[in-house]
Amino acid sequence: MLENVEVLCHSSIKINKEKVIYIDPFKIDKNYNDADMIFVTHDHYDHYSEEDIDKIKKEDTIIIAPEELLTKLLRKGFRKDSIITVKKKKKYMIQGMKFETIPAYNT
């Protein structure tokens, strides 16, 4: 099961199965531009790195992030229809993939 999961750096994870999914991309070593989905958990530099997002996003990448990142993502150039904002303690289904958000705190 874990053969398709790669820990890249710190909290950055890449899942490569039917879709290529990144979670909190950080310190990406080159331009892959292969992300179908990017999950960002919060706006700290080592979880929301615009430089690293540029290395993995492609034309039709969907980005899933907390509501408080919407303005930054729009300023970054993501189209509104490619951004899915999420709230804590909710269940979601996106492109056939189910996930649930949980509250987490990093103070």
Backbone as numpy.savetxt, mean C-alpha at the origin, in Angstrom:
# Nx Ny Nz CAx CAy CAz Cx Cy Cz
2.86 -21.70 1.94 2.05 -20.51 1.94 2.90 -19.25 1.94
4.01 -19.23 2.63 4.83 -18.03 2.73 5.83 -17.88 1.59
5.87 -18.81 0.65 6.84 -18.70 -0.44 6.58 -17.49 -1.34
5.39 -16.91 -1.29 5.06 -15.75 -2.10 5.12 -14.45 -1.31
5.62 -14.50 -0.08 5.70 -13.33 0.79 7.16 -13.01 1.03
7.49 -11.74 0.80 8.88 -11.30 0.96 8.92 -10.07 1.88
9.69 -10.15 2.95 9.91 -8.98 3.80 11.06 -8.21 3.17
10.78 -6.95 2.79 11.76 -6.16 2.06 12.67 -5.36 2.98
12.09 -4.63 3.89 12.86 -3.80 4.81 11.93 -3.29 5.88
12.35 -3.39 7.12 11.57 -2.82 8.22 10.17 -3.41 8.21
9.15 -2.62 7.87 7.77 -3.12 7.85 7.27 -3.35 6.43
8.14 -3.24 5.45 7.76 -3.34 4.05 7.67 -4.80 3.61
6.52 -5.15 3.02 6.27 -6.52 2.62 5.77 -6.53 1.17
6.18 -7.55 0.42 5.69 -7.76 -0.94 5.07 -9.15 -1.01
3.85 -9.20 -1.53 3.16 -10.47 -1.75 2.99 -10.61 -3.25
3.46 -11.72 -3.79 3.42 -11.93 -5.23 2.71 -13.26 -5.50
1.43 -13.17 -5.71 0.63 -14.37 -5.99 -0.18 -14.08 -7.26
-1.51 -14.03 -7.16 -2.30 -13.65 -8.34 -2.12 -12.16 -8.64
-1.92 -11.38 -7.60 -1.67 -9.95 -7.71 -0.37 -9.64 -6.99
0.26 -8.53 -7.38 1.45 -8.07 -6.68 1.00 -6.99 -5.71
1.20 -7.26 -4.42 0.72 -6.37 -3.36 1.91 -5.96 -2.50
2.00 -4.66 -2.27 3.02 -4.12 -1.35 2.32 -3.55 -0.13
2.93 -3.73 1.01 2.46 -3.13 2.25 3.58 -2.25 2.77
3.27 -0.97 2.98 4.23 0.01 3.50 5.58 -0.03 2.77
5.58 0.23 1.47 6.85 0.17 0.73 7.88 1.16 1.26
9.08 0.65 1.54 10.15 1.47 2.12 11.49 0.87 1.71
12.39 1.73 1.28 13.72 1.34 0.84 13.68 0.29 -0.28
12.85 0.56 -1.26 12.77 -0.30 -2.45 14.04 -0.07 -3.27
14.72 -1.14 -3.66 16.05 -1.01 -4.25 16.10 -0.59 -5.71
15.00 -0.74 -6.47 15.01 -0.33 -7.88 13.58 -0.12 -8.34
13.42 0.34 -9.56 12.09 0.56 -10.14 11.51 -0.77 -10.61
10.49 -1.23 -9.93 9.79 -2.45 -10.32 8.52 -2.11 -11.10
7.83 -1.08 -10.67 6.58 -0.63 -11.30 5.66 -1.81 -11.63
5.43 -2.65 -10.60 4.65 -3.87 -10.78 3.49 -4.01 -9.80
3.23 -2.99 -9.00 2.23 -3.10 -7.93 0.80 -3.05 -8.48
0.04 -4.08 -8.18 -1.39 -4.04 -8.45 -2.09 -3.27 -7.34
-1.62 -3.49 -6.10 -2.17 -2.81 -4.93 -1.04 -2.40 -4.00
-1.23 -1.24 -3.39 -0.30 -0.77 -2.35 -1.13 -0.44 -1.12
-0.78 -1.07 -0.01 -1.41 -0.75 1.27 -0.45 0.14 2.05
-0.97 1.23 2.59 -0.18 2.11 3.45 -0.91 2.18 4.78
-0.22 1.85 5.86 -0.88 1.78 7.16 -1.00 3.13 7.85
0.00 4.00 7.67 -0.06 5.34 8.25 1.01 6.21 7.61
1.06 7.49 8.00 1.87 8.45 7.24 3.30 8.66 7.74
3.81 7.83 8.63 5.22 7.97 9.01 6.10 7.67 7.79
7.25 8.33 7.71 8.13 8.24 6.53 8.50 6.81 6.15
8.57 5.92 7.11 8.98 4.54 6.84 7.79 3.62 6.54
6.63 4.21 6.36 5.44 3.47 5.95 4.80 4.12 4.72
4.84 5.45 4.68 4.36 6.21 3.52 5.57 6.94 2.93
6.25 6.30 2.02 7.42 6.87 1.36 7.08 7.13 -0.10
6.89 8.39 -0.45 6.53 8.73 -1.82 7.60 8.28 -2.81
8.85 8.39 -2.42 9.96 7.95 -3.29 9.83 6.46 -3.61
9.50 5.68 -2.61 9.39 4.23 -2.82 8.09 3.85 -3.54
7.03 4.58 -3.28 5.79 4.34 -4.02 6.02 4.56 -5.51
6.81 5.58 -5.86 7.12 5.84 -7.28 7.83 4.65 -7.93
8.59 3.90 -7.16 9.35 2.78 -7.70 8.50 1.53 -7.96
7.30 1.49 -7.37 6.49 0.28 -7.51 5.16 0.51 -8.22
4.66 1.75 -8.22 3.34 1.98 -8.82 3.40 1.88 -10.33
2.27 1.53 -10.91 2.11 1.52 -12.35 0.82 2.26 -12.68
0.47 2.31 -13.92 -0.68 3.11 -14.38 -1.98 2.77 -13.64
-2.24 1.48 -13.41 -3.53 1.08 -12.83 -3.43 0.58 -11.38
-2.38 0.98 -10.67 -2.22 0.57 -9.27 -3.33 1.17 -8.41
-3.87 0.34 -7.53 -4.85 0.78 -6.53 -4.07 0.99 -5.24
-4.33 2.10 -4.55 -3.68 2.35 -3.27 -4.74 2.38 -2.18
-4.48 1.63 -1.11 -5.40 1.52 0.01 -4.71 2.16 1.21
-5.37 3.15 1.81 -4.72 3.90 2.88 -5.78 4.50 3.80
-5.38 4.91 5.00 -6.31 5.60 5.90 -6.79 6.91 5.28
-7.98 7.32 5.69 -8.58 8.55 5.16 -7.67 9.77 5.29
-6.89 9.83 6.35 -6.04 11.01 6.58 -4.92 11.15 5.53
-4.70 10.15 4.71 -3.69 10.24 3.66 -4.26 10.66 2.30
-5.56 10.82 2.21 -6.19 11.13 0.93 -5.60 12.38 0.27
-5.48 13.46 1.00 -4.96 14.71 0.43 -3.53 14.53 -0.08
-2.68 13.87 0.69 -1.30 13.63 0.25 -1.27 12.79 -1.03
-2.11 11.78 -1.10 -2.12 10.90 -2.27 -2.61 11.64 -3.52
-3.60 12.49 -3.35 -4.08 13.29 -4.48 -3.01 14.27 -4.93
-2.34 14.91 -3.98 -1.23 15.82 -4.32 -0.10 15.06 -5.01
0.09 13.83 -4.62 1.14 12.99 -5.20 0.84 12.64 -6.67
-0.43 12.75 -7.05 -0.78 12.48 -8.44 -1.63 11.25 -8.66
-2.00 10.57 -7.58 -2.91 9.44 -7.72 -4.29 9.96 -8.12
-4.94 9.27 -9.03 -6.32 9.60 -9.40 -7.24 9.18 -8.24
-8.26 9.98 -8.01 -9.19 9.69 -6.91 -9.81 8.30 -7.06
-10.06 7.86 -8.29 -10.68 6.55 -8.49 -9.72 5.38 -8.26
-8.44 5.68 -8.04 -7.47 4.61 -7.75 -7.10 4.57 -6.26
-7.74 5.44 -5.47 -7.48 5.50 -4.02 -8.68 4.95 -3.28
-8.43 4.03 -2.38 -9.48 3.51 -1.51 -9.08 3.86 -0.09
-9.89 4.68 0.55 -9.59 5.04 1.94 -10.35 4.08 2.86
-9.70 3.75 3.95 -10.27 2.78 4.88 -10.34 3.38 6.28
-11.24 2.80 7.06 -11.42 3.18 8.47 -11.07 1.98 9.34
-10.80 2.25 10.60 -10.47 1.19 11.56 -11.69 0.31 11.83
-11.40 -0.94 12.11 -12.42 -1.93 12.51 -13.48 -2.14 11.44
-13.07 -2.21 10.19 -14.00 -2.44 9.08 -13.51 -3.59 8.22
-14.44 -4.24 7.53 -14.10 -5.31 6.59 -14.31 -4.78 5.18
-13.42 -5.17 4.27 -13.46 -4.69 2.90 -13.28 -5.85 1.93
-13.80 -5.66 0.72 -13.59 -6.59 -0.38 -13.20 -5.74 -1.57
-11.97 -5.93 -2.05 -11.47 -5.16 -3.19 -10.90 -6.14 -4.20
-11.42 -6.09 -5.39 -10.98 -6.96 -6.48 -10.87 -8.42 -6.05
-11.88 -8.88 -5.34 -11.94 -10.28 -4.91 -11.10 -10.61 -3.70
-10.47 -9.62 -3.10 -9.63 -9.86 -1.93 -10.29 -9.26 -0.69
-10.44 -10.10 0.35 -11.02 -9.63 1.61 -9.90 -9.25 2.57
-10.12 -8.16 3.29 -9.22 -7.80 4.38 -9.99 -7.01 5.42
-9.42 -6.94 6.59 -10.03 -6.25 7.71 -9.02 -5.30 8.32
-9.47 -4.11 8.68 -8.57 -3.15 9.32 -8.70 -3.24 10.83
-7.60 -3.01 11.49 -7.59 -3.02 12.94 -6.91 -1.75 13.43
-7.29 -1.27 14.61 -6.61 -0.09 15.12 -5.20 -0.43 15.58
-4.29 0.45 15.30 -2.91 0.28 15.76 -2.38 1.67 16.08
-1.48 1.73 16.99 -0.97 3.02 17.43 0.54 2.99 17.43
1.14 4.05 16.95 2.59 4.17 16.87 2.93 5.57 17.38
3.14 5.67 18.68 3.40 6.98 19.26 4.84 7.15 19.66
